């Protein structure tokens, strides 16, 4: 990958002439195909294009040279389910009571329990909007938006589903030697048709995606390739483990799982090239939250923190966007964005008017990355889980805790969040507290919660892995 990249931001007006041409081209295209690839629990630093020297991700590294790489991309939650709910709705999930807790949760204010907890049915998903725009839609892999039948992907805008309803499962076929009693672990094809794959699951999801692309190459399609890789359980193929003789333990297994993930992404991209679809396809690759360093040995450096907390390592993620015709390839976009922005960006590319959809918190990224709009996509971003919360306003970030005073960081100077400036800038702390509270009181009460023990565990994980 090249060491020198173009930089896109409001600070570089010399690109404007080129960029306006690109902007006009992108907006004049026929409906592009949309491939959205989401990895699970990967470390911020565990890709070659993110600087890793240990892991091998050649296909994603190549995609990075054909993409805009966003250096400050954020998820709306530090754990899997709520993050995905935000992506699918384009809204802060707390607005409809889906706070930073996975389903099923422990306690429900509405009286629902267990599998009946899920992404509320009154929320319309990007898949449903794209269906209305004439897209063939498919989800391959992890759902995690509710186990009950009424939450099923095929009832939420996906024409095709091959995957599992839960949040994690084995990468190998269930049999007498690999047993699960949880129905949400079962692989389904469509609705209620169970079909275990004899392939390693990461490979199976790529192969199903390739088949879908082949079968739908003459019409616009939307693929949500929702990998469970590299989430636990830590299960890698022997052939991939052999590629990392110098690594040991969980780190070795994770590297092998990441290699399989990369190979699967490459298979999908190669199929687009083979069918000459790449020039009219947008590809986005990102991750659902920060890496959980304690459970899978992922690395989030130079960021501090991990999955489940609001330090940068829990909420900032790798993010690549390859536009049709690979315009703006091998470039870097430096201003903060959110995965909430995917919904309006995809909908706009599909021919819809995102401004007509009420309640979106995400924005269409195209005017920003092409330079038509030189301001930041977001002046302010928010995160909240019960008492814990965070707000980023411009480059100032305030983190609220249940067991200690709030912390304040200047991310422009300290992205590792080492130098707490709360004492030095009490007025900024006060203003951010007020701004956060104004946002917080606009939200619904959480529909379900977890045992308080999990909050204690999250704080302990934060202290152990914060730097």
CSV table of C-alpha atoms in Angstrom, one decimal:
chain,number,residue,atom,x,y,z
A,1,UNK,CA,0.0,0.0,0.0
A,2,UNK,CA,1.3,3.5,-0.8
A,3,UNK,CA,2.8,5.4,2.1
A,4,UNK,CA,1.6,8.8,0.7
A,5,UNK,CA,-2.2,9.3,0.3
A,6,UNK,CA,-4.3,12.2,-0.8
A,7,UNK,CA,-6.0,13.9,2.1
A,8,UNK,CA,-9.6,15.1,1.9
A,9,UNK,CA,-10.9,17.7,4.3
A,10,UNK,CA,-12.1,21.3,4.4
A,11,UNK,CA,-8.5,22.2,5.0
A,12,UNK,CA,-7.4,21.3,1.4
A,13,UNK,CA,-9.1,23.6,-1.2
A,14,UNK,CA,-6.7,22.6,-4.0
A,15,UNK,CA,-8.7,19.4,-4.5
A,16,UNK,CA,-11.9,21.2,-5.2
A,17,UNK,CA,-11.8,21.3,-9.0
A,18,UNK,CA,-11.1,17.6,-9.2
A,19,UNK,CA,-13.6,16.8,-6.5
A,20,UNK,CA,-16.5,18.7,-8.1
A,21,UNK,CA,-16.1,16.6,-11.2
A,22,UNK,CA,-16.2,13.4,-9.1
A,23,UNK,CA,-19.3,14.7,-7.2
A,24,UNK,CA,-21.1,15.3,-10.4
A,25,UNK,CA,-20.2,11.9,-11.7
A,26,UNK,CA,-21.3,10.0,-8.6
A,27,UNK,CA,-24.6,11.8,-8.5
A,28,UNK,CA,-25.3,11.0,-12.2
A,29,UNK,CA,-24.9,7.3,-11.9
A,30,UNK,CA,-27.6,4.7,-12.3
A,31,UNK,CA,-28.5,2.9,-9.1
A,32,UNK,CA,-25.2,1.4,-7.9
A,33,UNK,CA,-25.0,-2.0,-6.2
A,34,UNK,CA,-24.2,-1.7,-2.5
A,35,UNK,CA,-21.9,-4.1,-0.7
A,36,UNK,CA,-21.7,-3.5,3.1
A,37,UNK,CA,-19.2,-5.7,4.8
A,38,UNK,CA,-19.2,-5.7,8.6
A,39,UNK,CA,-16.6,-7.6,10.7
A,40,UNK,CA,-17.2,-8.3,14.4
A,41,UNK,CA,-15.0,-7.5,17.3
A,42,UNK,CA,-11.9,-6.8,15.3
A,43,UNK,CA,-9.1,-4.7,16.8
A,44,UNK,CA,-8.5,-1.2,15.4
A,45,UNK,CA,-4.9,-2.0,14.7
A,46,UNK,CA,-5.4,-5.6,13.4
A,47,UNK,CA,-5.4,-4.9,9.6
A,48,UNK,CA,-2.5,-4.2,7.3
A,49,UNK,CA,-4.1,-1.0,6.1
A,50,UNK,CA,-4.3,0.1,9.8
A,51,UNK,CA,-0.6,-0.5,10.3
A,52,UNK,CA,-0.4,-4.1,11.5
A,53,UNK,CA,2.9,-5.9,10.8
A,54,UNK,CA,1.7,-9.2,12.4
A,55,UNK,CA,-1.6,-9.8,10.6
A,56,UNK,CA,-2.0,-10.6,6.9
A,57,UNK,CA,-4.9,-8.8,5.2
A,58,UNK,CA,-3.9,-8.4,1.6
A,59,UNK,CA,-7.3,-8.2,0.1
A,60,UNK,CA,-8.5,-5.5,2.4
A,61,UNK,CA,-5.2,-3.7,2.1
A,62,UNK,CA,-5.8,-3.6,-1.7
A,63,UNK,CA,-9.3,-2.4,-1.1
A,64,UNK,CA,-7.9,0.4,1.0
A,65,UNK,CA,-5.9,1.6,-2.1
A,66,UNK,CA,-9.1,1.7,-4.0
A,67,UNK,CA,-11.1,3.5,-1.3
A,68,UNK,CA,-11.5,6.5,1.0
A,69,UNK,CA,-10.0,5.5,4.4
A,70,UNK,CA,-11.7,7.3,7.2
A,71,UNK,CA,-9.3,7.9,10.2
A,72,UNK,CA,-12.0,9.0,12.6
A,73,UNK,CA,-15.0,6.7,12.0
A,74,UNK,CA,-17.2,5.9,15.0
A,75,UNK,CA,-19.9,3.4,15.8
A,76,UNK,CA,-22.9,4.5,17.8
A,77,UNK,CA,-22.4,1.8,20.5
A,78,UNK,CA,-19.5,0.0,22.0
A,79,UNK,CA,-21.1,-3.5,21.7
A,80,UNK,CA,-22.5,-5.5,18.8
A,81,UNK,CA,-26.3,-5.4,18.9
A,82,UNK,CA,-26.9,-1.7,19.5
A,83,UNK,CA,-24.2,-0.7,17.1
A,84,UNK,CA,-25.9,-2.7,14.4
A,85,UNK,CA,-29.3,-1.3,15.3
A,86,UNK,CA,-27.9,2.2,14.8
A,87,UNK,CA,-26.6,1.2,11.4
A,88,UNK,CA,-29.8,-0.3,10.2
A,89,UNK,CA,-32.0,2.6,11.3
A,90,UNK,CA,-29.6,5.6,10.8
A,91,UNK,CA,-30.6,6.8,14.3
A,92,UNK,CA,-29.1,6.7,17.7
A,93,UNK,CA,-30.6,3.5,18.9
A,94,UNK,CA,-31.3,5.1,22.3
A,95,UNK,CA,-34.0,7.1,20.6
A,96,UNK,CA,-36.1,4.0,20.4
A,97,UNK,CA,-35.0,2.4,23.7
A,98,UNK,CA,-32.3,0.1,22.3
A,99,UNK,CA,-29.6,1.3,24.5
A,100,UNK,CA,-26.1,-0.2,24.6
A,101,UNK,CA,-27.3,-3.6,25.7
A,102,UNK,CA,-27.5,-6.7,23.5
A,103,UNK,CA,-30.6,-8.8,23.2
A,104,UNK,CA,-31.9,-10.7,24.9
A,105,UNK,CA,-31.3,-8.5,27.9
A,106,UNK,CA,-31.8,-9.2,31.6
A,107,UNK,CA,-34.7,-6.9,32.6
A,108,UNK,CA,-37.4,-5.4,30.5
A,109,UNK,CA,-39.4,-2.3,31.5
A,110,UNK,CA,-42.1,-3.3,28.9
A,111,UNK,CA,-42.6,-6.8,30.4
A,112,UNK,CA,-41.1,-8.6,27.4
A,113,UNK,CA,-38.4,-11.2,28.2
A,114,UNK,CA,-35.9,-13.3,26.4
A,115,UNK,CA,-36.3,-13.8,22.7
A,116,UNK,CA,-39.1,-11.3,22.6
A,117,UNK,CA,-36.6,-8.5,23.0
A,118,UNK,CA,-35.5,-7.1,19.6
A,119,UNK,CA,-35.2,-4.1,17.3
A,120,UNK,CA,-38.7,-2.5,17.6
A,121,UNK,CA,-41.0,-3.2,14.7
A,122,UNK,CA,-42.0,0.5,14.4
A,123,UNK,CA,-38.4,1.2,13.2
A,124,UNK,CA,-38.1,1.0,9.4
A,125,UNK,CA,-34.7,-0.3,8.3
A,126,UNK,CA,-32.5,0.7,5.4
A,127,UNK,CA,-33.2,-2.7,3.8
A,128,UNK,CA,-36.9,-1.9,3.6
A,129,UNK,CA,-36.2,1.5,2.1
A,130,UNK,CA,-33.9,0.0,-0.5
A,131,UNK,CA,-36.5,-2.6,-1.4
A,132,UNK,CA,-38.8,0.3,-2.2
A,133,UNK,CA,-36.1,1.7,-4.5
A,134,UNK,CA,-36.1,-1.6,-6.5
A,135,UNK,CA,-33.1,-3.3,-4.9
A,136,UNK,CA,-32.8,-7.0,-4.3
A,137,UNK,CA,-31.7,-7.3,-0.7
A,138,UNK,CA,-29.7,-10.0,1.2
A,139,UNK,CA,-28.2,-10.6,4.6
A,140,UNK,CA,-25.5,-13.2,5.1
A,141,UNK,CA,-24.4,-14.0,8.6
A,142,UNK,CA,-25.1,-12.5,12.0
A,143,UNK,CA,-28.5,-10.9,12.7
A,144,UNK,CA,-28.6,-10.2,16.5
A,145,UNK,CA,-31.7,-8.0,16.2
A,146,UNK,CA,-34.1,-10.3,18.1
A,147,UNK,CA,-34.7,-14.1,18.1
A,148,UNK,CA,-38.5,-14.1,17.9
A,149,UNK,CA,-40.0,-14.8,14.5
A,150,UNK,CA,-41.5,-11.3,14.1
A,151,UNK,CA,-38.0,-9.8,14.2
A,152,UNK,CA,-36.7,-12.1,11.5
A,153,UNK,CA,-34.6,-10.5,8.7
A,154,UNK,CA,-37.0,-11.7,6.0
A,155,UNK,CA,-39.7,-9.6,7.8
A,156,UNK,CA,-37.4,-6.6,8.0
A,157,UNK,CA,-36.6,-5.9,4.4
A,158,UNK,CA,-34.3,-8.7,3.4
A,159,UNK,CA,-35.3,-10.8,0.4
A,160,UNK,CA,-32.6,-13.4,1.1
A,161,UNK,CA,-31.2,-14.5,4.5
A,162,UNK,CA,-28.5,-17.1,5.1
A,163,UNK,CA,-27.2,-16.9,8.6
A,164,UNK,CA,-28.1,-17.1,12.3
A,165,UNK,CA,-30.3,-15.0,14.6
A,166,UNK,CA,-28.0,-14.7,17.6
A,167,UNK,CA,-24.9,-12.8,18.3
A,168,UNK,CA,-22.2,-15.5,18.1
A,169,UNK,CA,-21.9,-19.1,17.3
A,170,UNK,CA,-19.4,-21.8,16.3
A,171,UNK,CA,-17.6,-21.5,13.0
A,172,UNK,CA,-18.0,-25.2,12.4
A,173,UNK,CA,-21.0,-27.4,11.8
A,174,UNK,CA,-23.0,-28.5,14.8
A,175,UNK,CA,-23.0,-32.3,15.3
A,176,UNK,CA,-22.5,-34.8,18.1
A,177,UNK,CA,-19.0,-33.4,18.6
A,178,UNK,CA,-20.0,-29.8,18.5
A,179,UNK,CA,-23.3,-29.3,20.2
A,180,UNK,CA,-25.4,-26.2,20.8
A,181,UNK,CA,-28.8,-26.2,22.4
A,182,UNK,CA,-29.6,-22.5,21.5
A,183,UNK,CA,-32.0,-22.2,18.6
A,184,UNK,CA,-30.5,-18.8,17.7
A,185,UNK,CA,-27.3,-20.6,16.8
A,186,UNK,CA,-28.9,-22.5,14.0
A,187,UNK,CA,-28.1,-21.6,10.4
A,188,UNK,CA,-31.2,-20.7,8.4
A,189,UNK,CA,-31.8,-20.3,4.7
A,190,UNK,CA,-34.7,-18.0,4.4
A,191,UNK,CA,-37.3,-18.2,7.2
A,192,UNK,CA,-37.2,-21.2,9.4
A,193,UNK,CA,-35.4,-23.6,7.1
A,194,UNK,CA,-32.4,-24.8,9.0
A,195,UNK,CA,-29.3,-25.8,7.0
A,196,UNK,CA,-25.9,-26.3,8.7
A,197,UNK,CA,-22.9,-25.7,6.5
A,198,UNK,CA,-20.0,-28.2,6.4
A,199,UNK,CA,-17.7,-25.3,5.5
A,200,UNK,CA,-15.9,-23.0,7.9
A,201,UNK,CA,-18.5,-20.3,8.5
A,202,UNK,CA,-16.5,-17.4,7.2
A,203,UNK,CA,-16.0,-19.2,3.9
A,204,UNK,CA,-19.6,-20.2,3.7
A,205,UNK,CA,-20.9,-16.6,4.1
A,206,UNK,CA,-18.6,-15.4,1.3
A,207,UNK,CA,-19.6,-18.3,-1.0
A,208,UNK,CA,-23.3,-17.5,-0.4
A,209,UNK,CA,-22.7,-13.9,-1.2
A,210,UNK,CA,-20.9,-14.8,-4.4
A,211,UNK,CA,-23.8,-16.9,-5.5
A,212,UNK,CA,-26.3,-14.1,-4.7
A,213,UNK,CA,-24.2,-11.7,-6.8
A,214,UNK,CA,-24.1,-14.1,-9.7
A,215,UNK,CA,-27.9,-14.6,-9.6
A,216,UNK,CA,-28.7,-10.9,-9.3
A,217,UNK,CA,-26.1,-9.3,-11.5
A,218,UNK,CA,-28.7,-7.7,-13.9
A,219,UNK,CA,-30.4,-5.7,-11.2
A,220,UNK,CA,-29.4,-3.4,-8.4
A,221,UNK,CA,-28.7,-5.3,-5.2
A,222,UNK,CA,-27.8,-4.5,-1.6
A,223,UNK,CA,-25.7,-7.1,0.3
A,224,UNK,CA,-25.2,-6.9,4.1
A,225,UNK,CA,-22.4,-9.3,4.7
A,226,UNK,CA,-22.5,-9.5,8.4
A,227,UNK,CA,-19.6,-11.6,9.5
A,228,UNK,CA,-19.3,-13.0,13.0
A,229,UNK,CA,-15.6,-13.1,12.5
A,230,UNK,CA,-13.5,-12.4,14.5
A,231,UNK,CA,-15.9,-12.7,17.5
A,232,UNK,CA,-15.4,-15.6,19.9
A,233,UNK,CA,-15.4,-18.6,20.0
A,234,UNK,CA,-11.8,-18.5,18.8
A,235,UNK,CA,-11.9,-21.2,16.1
A,236,UNK,CA,-9.4,-21.0,13.2
A,237,UNK,CA,-8.6,-23.4,10.4
A,238,UNK,CA,-5.4,-25.3,10.6
A,239,UNK,CA,-4.2,-24.1,7.2
A,240,UNK,CA,-4.5,-20.5,8.4
A,241,UNK,CA,-2.8,-21.1,11.8
A,242,UNK,CA,0.3,-22.4,9.9
A,243,UNK,CA,0.7,-18.9,8.3
A,244,UNK,CA,1.6,-17.4,11.7
A,245,UNK,CA,4.5,-19.5,13.2
A,246,UNK,CA,5.8,-16.6,15.3
A,247,UNK,CA,2.6,-15.9,17.1
A,248,UNK,CA,1.2,-17.8,20.0
A,249,UNK,CA,-2.0,-18.4,21.9
A,250,UNK,CA,-5.1,-16.2,21.3
A,251,UNK,CA,-3.1,-13.8,19.2
A,252,UNK,CA,-2.2,-16.6,16.7
A,253,UNK,CA,-5.8,-17.8,16.5
A,254,UNK,CA,-7.0,-14.3,16.0
A,255,UNK,CA,-4.5,-13.7,13.2
A,256,UNK,CA,-5.7,-16.9,11.4
A,257,UNK,CA,-9.3,-15.9,11.8
A,258,UNK,CA,-8.6,-12.4,10.4
A,259,UNK,CA,-6.8,-14.1,7.4
A,260,UNK,CA,-9.9,-16.1,6.7
A,261,UNK,CA,-12.0,-13.0,7.0
A,262,UNK,CA,-9.7,-11.2,4.5
A,263,UNK,CA,-9.8,-14.1,2.1
A,264,UNK,CA,-13.6,-14.1,2.2
A,265,UNK,CA,-13.8,-10.3,1.5
A,266,UNK,CA,-11.4,-10.9,-1.4
A,267,UNK,CA,-13.6,-13.6,-2.9
A,268,UNK,CA,-16.6,-11.2,-3.0
A,269,UNK,CA,-14.6,-8.3,-4.5
A,270,UNK,CA,-13.1,-10.6,-7.1
A,271,UNK,CA,-16.5,-11.8,-8.1
A,272,UNK,CA,-17.6,-8.2,-8.7
A,273,UNK,CA,-14.5,-7.7,-10.9
A,274,UNK,CA,-15.1,-10.9,-12.8
A,275,UNK,CA,-18.7,-9.9,-13.6
A,276,UNK,CA,-17.7,-6.4,-14.5
A,277,UNK,CA,-19.9,-5.0,-11.7
A,278,UNK,CA,-17.2,-3.2,-9.8
A,279,UNK,CA,-17.5,0.1,-11.6
A,280,UNK,CA,-21.1,0.6,-10.5
A,281,UNK,CA,-20.7,-0.8,-7.0
A,282,UNK,CA,-20.1,1.0,-3.7
A,283,UNK,CA,-18.2,-1.2,-1.1
A,284,UNK,CA,-18.0,-0.3,2.5
A,285,UNK,CA,-15.9,-2.3,5.0
A,286,UNK,CA,-16.0,-1.5,8.7
A,287,UNK,CA,-16.3,-3.1,12.2
A,288,UNK,CA,-19.1,-3.1,14.7
A,289,UNK,CA,-17.2,-1.9,17.8
A,290,UNK,CA,-13.7,-1.9,19.3
A,291,UNK,CA,-11.8,-5.1,19.8
A,292,UNK,CA,-12.3,-6.9,23.2
A,293,UNK,CA,-8.6,-7.3,24.0
A,294,UNK,CA,-9.3,-9.5,27.0
A,295,UNK,CA,-11.3,-12.1,25.2
A,296,UNK,CA,-9.7,-12.3,21.8
A,297,UNK,CA,-6.3,-10.6,22.2
A,298,UNK,CA,-7.2,-7.9,19.7
A,299,UNK,CA,-5.2,-4.7,19.6
A,300,UNK,CA,-6.7,-1.2,19.4
A,301,UNK,CA,-3.4,0.8,19.5
A,302,UNK,CA,-2.7,3.7,19.5
A,303,UNK,CA,-6.2,4.0,21.0
A,304,UNK,CA,-6.9,3.2,24.6
A,305,UNK,CA,-9.8,1.1,25.7
A,306,UNK,CA,-11.8,-1.8,24.3
A,307,UNK,CA,-15.2,-3.1,23.3
A,308,UNK,CA,-17.9,-2.1,25.9
A,309,UNK,CA,-16.4,1.2,27.0
A,310,UNK,CA,-16.4,4.8,25.6
A,311,UNK,CA,-12.7,5.3,25.2
A,312,UNK,CA,-11.6,5.6,21.6
A,313,UNK,CA,-10.6,2.0,21.4
A,314,UNK,CA,-14.2,1.0,22.1
A,315,UNK,CA,-16.0,3.2,19.6
A,316,UNK,CA,-13.5,4.2,16.8
A,317,UNK,CA,-13.3,1.6,14.0
A,318,UNK,CA,-11.5,0.9,10.7
A,319,UNK,CA,-13.6,2.2,7.8
A,320,UNK,CA,-13.2,2.0,4.0
A,321,UNK,CA,-15.5,3.3,1.4
A,322,UNK,CA,-14.9,2.4,-2.3
A,323,UNK,CA,-17.1,4.6,-4.5
A,324,UNK,CA,-18.3,3.6,-8.0
A,325,UNK,CA,-15.5,3.7,-10.5
A,326,UNK,CA,-13.1,3.8,-7.5
A,327,UNK,CA,-13.3,7.6,-7.5
A,328,UNK,CA,-11.3,9.2,-4.7
A,329,UNK,CA,-9.3,6.1,-4.3
A,330,UNK,CA,-6.3,5.9,-2.1
A,331,UNK,CA,-7.4,8.9,-0.1
A,332,UNK,CA,-7.9,9.7,3.5
A,333,UNK,CA,-10.8,11.6,5.1
A,334,UNK,CA,-9.9,13.1,8.5
A,335,UNK,CA,-13.1,14.5,10.0
A,336,UNK,CA,-15.3,12.4,12.3
A,337,UNK,CA,-18.0,10.3,10.8
A,338,UNK,CA,-20.4,7.8,12.2
A,339,UNK,CA,-21.8,4.4,11.0
A,340,UNK,CA,-25.2,6.1,11.4
A,341,UNK,CA,-24.2,7.9,8.1
A,342,UNK,CA,-24.4,4.7,6.1
A,343,UNK,CA,-28.2,4.7,6.0
A,344,UNK,CA,-28.6,8.1,4.4
A,345,UNK,CA,-25.6,7.6,2.1
A,346,UNK,CA,-26.9,4.3,0.8
A,347,UNK,CA,-30.4,5.6,0.4
A,348,UNK,CA,-29.2,8.7,-1.6
A,349,UNK,CA,-27.1,6.5,-3.9
A,350,UNK,CA,-30.2,4.4,-4.5
A,351,UNK,CA,-32.1,7.4,-5.7
A,352,UNK,CA,-33.9,8.3,-2.6
A,353,UNK,CA,-34.1,11.7,-0.8
A,354,UNK,CA,-32.7,11.1,2.7
A,355,UNK,CA,-33.9,14.5,3.8
A,356,UNK,CA,-37.5,13.3,3.5
A,357,UNK,CA,-36.9,10.6,6.2
A,358,UNK,CA,-37.8,12.0,9.6
A,359,UNK,CA,-35.5,11.4,12.6
A,360,UNK,CA,-32.2,10.4,11.0
A,361,UNK,CA,-29.1,11.2,13.0
A,362,UNK,CA,-26.8,10.1,10.2
A,363,UNK,CA,-25.9,12.3,7.2
A,364,UNK,CA,-25.2,11.6,3.5
A,365,UNK,CA,-21.4,11.5,3.3
A,366,UNK,CA,-21.1,12.2,-0.4
A,367,UNK,CA,-21.2,16.0,-0.2
A,368,UNK,CA,-18.5,15.9,2.5
A,369,UNK,CA,-16.1,13.4,0.9
A,370,UNK,CA,-16.3,15.1,-2.5
A,371,UNK,CA,-15.8,18.5,-1.0
A,372,UNK,CA,-19.1,20.2,-1.9
A,373,UNK,CA,-19.7,20.6,1.8
A,374,UNK,CA,-16.5,21.6,3.5
A,375,UNK,CA,-17.8,21.5,7.1
A,376,UNK,CA,-17.7,18.5,9.4
A,377,UNK,CA,-20.4,15.9,8.9
A,378,UNK,CA,-20.9,16.0,12.7
A,379,UNK,CA,-20.1,18.8,15.1
A,380,UNK,CA,-21.2,16.5,18.0
A,381,UNK,CA,-21.4,12.8,18.5
A,382,UNK,CA,-22.9,10.9,21.5
A,383,UNK,CA,-22.7,7.6,23.3
A,384,UNK,CA,-24.7,6.3,26.3
A,385,UNK,CA,-25.1,3.1,28.3
A,386,UNK,CA,-27.0,3.6,31.5
A,387,UNK,CA,-25.0,6.0,33.7
A,388,UNK,CA,-21.9,5.8,31.5
A,389,UNK,CA,-21.8,8.2,28.5
A,390,UNK,CA,-19.6,10.3,26.3
A,391,UNK,CA,-19.9,13.3,24.1
A,392,UNK,CA,-17.5,14.5,21.4
A,393,UNK,CA,-18.0,18.1,20.4
A,394,UNK,CA,-15.5,19.3,17.8
A,395,UNK,CA,-12.2,17.8,19.2
A,396,UNK,CA,-13.2,17.9,22.9
A,397,UNK,CA,-14.5,14.6,24.4
A,398,UNK,CA,-16.1,14.2,27.8
A,399,UNK,CA,-16.5,10.8,29.3
A,400,UNK,CA,-19.0,10.3,32.2
A,401,UNK,CA,-18.5,7.5,34.7
A,402,UNK,CA,-20.6,6.0,37.6
A,403,UNK,CA,-17.6,5.6,39.9
A,404,UNK,CA,-15.3,8.6,39.3
A,405,UNK,CA,-15.3,12.2,38.1
A,406,UNK,CA,-15.8,12.9,34.4
A,407,UNK,CA,-12.7,13.0,32.1
A,408,UNK,CA,-12.0,15.5,29.4
A,409,UNK,CA,-9.7,15.0,26.4
A,410,UNK,CA,-8.6,17.0,23.4
A,411,UNK,CA,-8.6,14.3,20.7
A,412,UNK,CA,-6.7,16.5,18.2
A,413,UNK,CA,-3.7,16.4,20.5
A,414,UNK,CA,-4.3,13.2,22.4
A,415,UNK,CA,-6.2,10.4,20.6
A,416,UNK,CA,-4.9,7.9,23.1
A,417,UNK,CA,-6.7,9.8,25.9
A,418,UNK,CA,-3.8,9.9,28.3
A,419,UNK,CA,-3.9,13.5,29.4
A,420,UNK,CA,-7.1,14.2,31.3
A,421,UNK,CA,-7.8,18.0,31.1
A,422,UNK,CA,-11.0,18.1,33.2
A,423,UNK,CA,-9.3,20.0,36.0
A,424,UNK,CA,-7.6,22.5,33.6
A,425,UNK,CA,-10.9,23.3,31.7
A,426,UNK,CA,-13.8,23.2,34.1
A,427,UNK,CA,-15.9,25.5,31.9
A,428,UNK,CA,-15.6,23.1,29.0
A,429,UNK,CA,-16.6,20.2,31.3
A,430,UNK,CA,-19.6,22.1,32.4
A,431,UNK,CA,-20.8,23.0,28.9
A,432,UNK,CA,-20.3,19.4,27.6
A,433,UNK,CA,-22.2,18.0,30.6
A,434,UNK,CA,-25.1,20.4,29.8
A,435,UNK,CA,-25.0,19.5,26.1
A,436,UNK,CA,-24.9,15.8,26.8
A,437,UNK,CA,-27.8,16.1,29.3
A,438,UNK,CA,-30.0,18.0,26.7
A,439,UNK,CA,-29.5,15.1,24.3
A,440,UNK,CA,-30.0,12.4,27.0
A,441,UNK,CA,-33.4,13.7,28.1
A,442,UNK,CA,-34.6,13.5,24.5
A,443,UNK,CA,-34.2,9.7,24.5
A,444,UNK,CA,-36.6,6.9,25.4
A,445,UNK,CA,-36.0,4.9,28.5
A,446,UNK,CA,-34.1,1.7,27.8
A,447,UNK,CA,-36.5,-1.1,26.8
A,448,UNK,CA,-34.3,-3.6,28.7
A,449,UNK,CA,-31.1,-3.6,30.8
A,450,UNK,CA,-28.4,-5.9,32.0
A,451,UNK,CA,-27.4,-6.9,35.5
A,452,UNK,CA,-25.3,-4.3,37.2
A,453,UNK,CA,-22.5,-6.8,37.4
A,454,UNK,CA,-21.9,-6.3,33.7
A,455,UNK,CA,-21.3,-2.6,34.3
A,456,UNK,CA,-18.8,-3.4,37.0
A,457,UNK,CA,-17.1,-5.7,34.5
A,458,UNK,CA,-17.0,-3.0,31.9
A,459,UNK,CA,-15.3,-0.6,34.2
A,460,UNK,CA,-12.7,-3.2,35.2
A,461,UNK,CA,-12.0,-3.9,31.6
A,462,UNK,CA,-11.6,-0.2,30.9
A,463,UNK,CA,-9.0,0.3,33.7
A,464,UNK,CA,-7.0,-2.8,32.6
A,465,UNK,CA,-6.8,-1.9,28.9
A,466,UNK,CA,-7.1,1.9,28.8
A,467,UNK,CA,-3.6,2.5,27.5
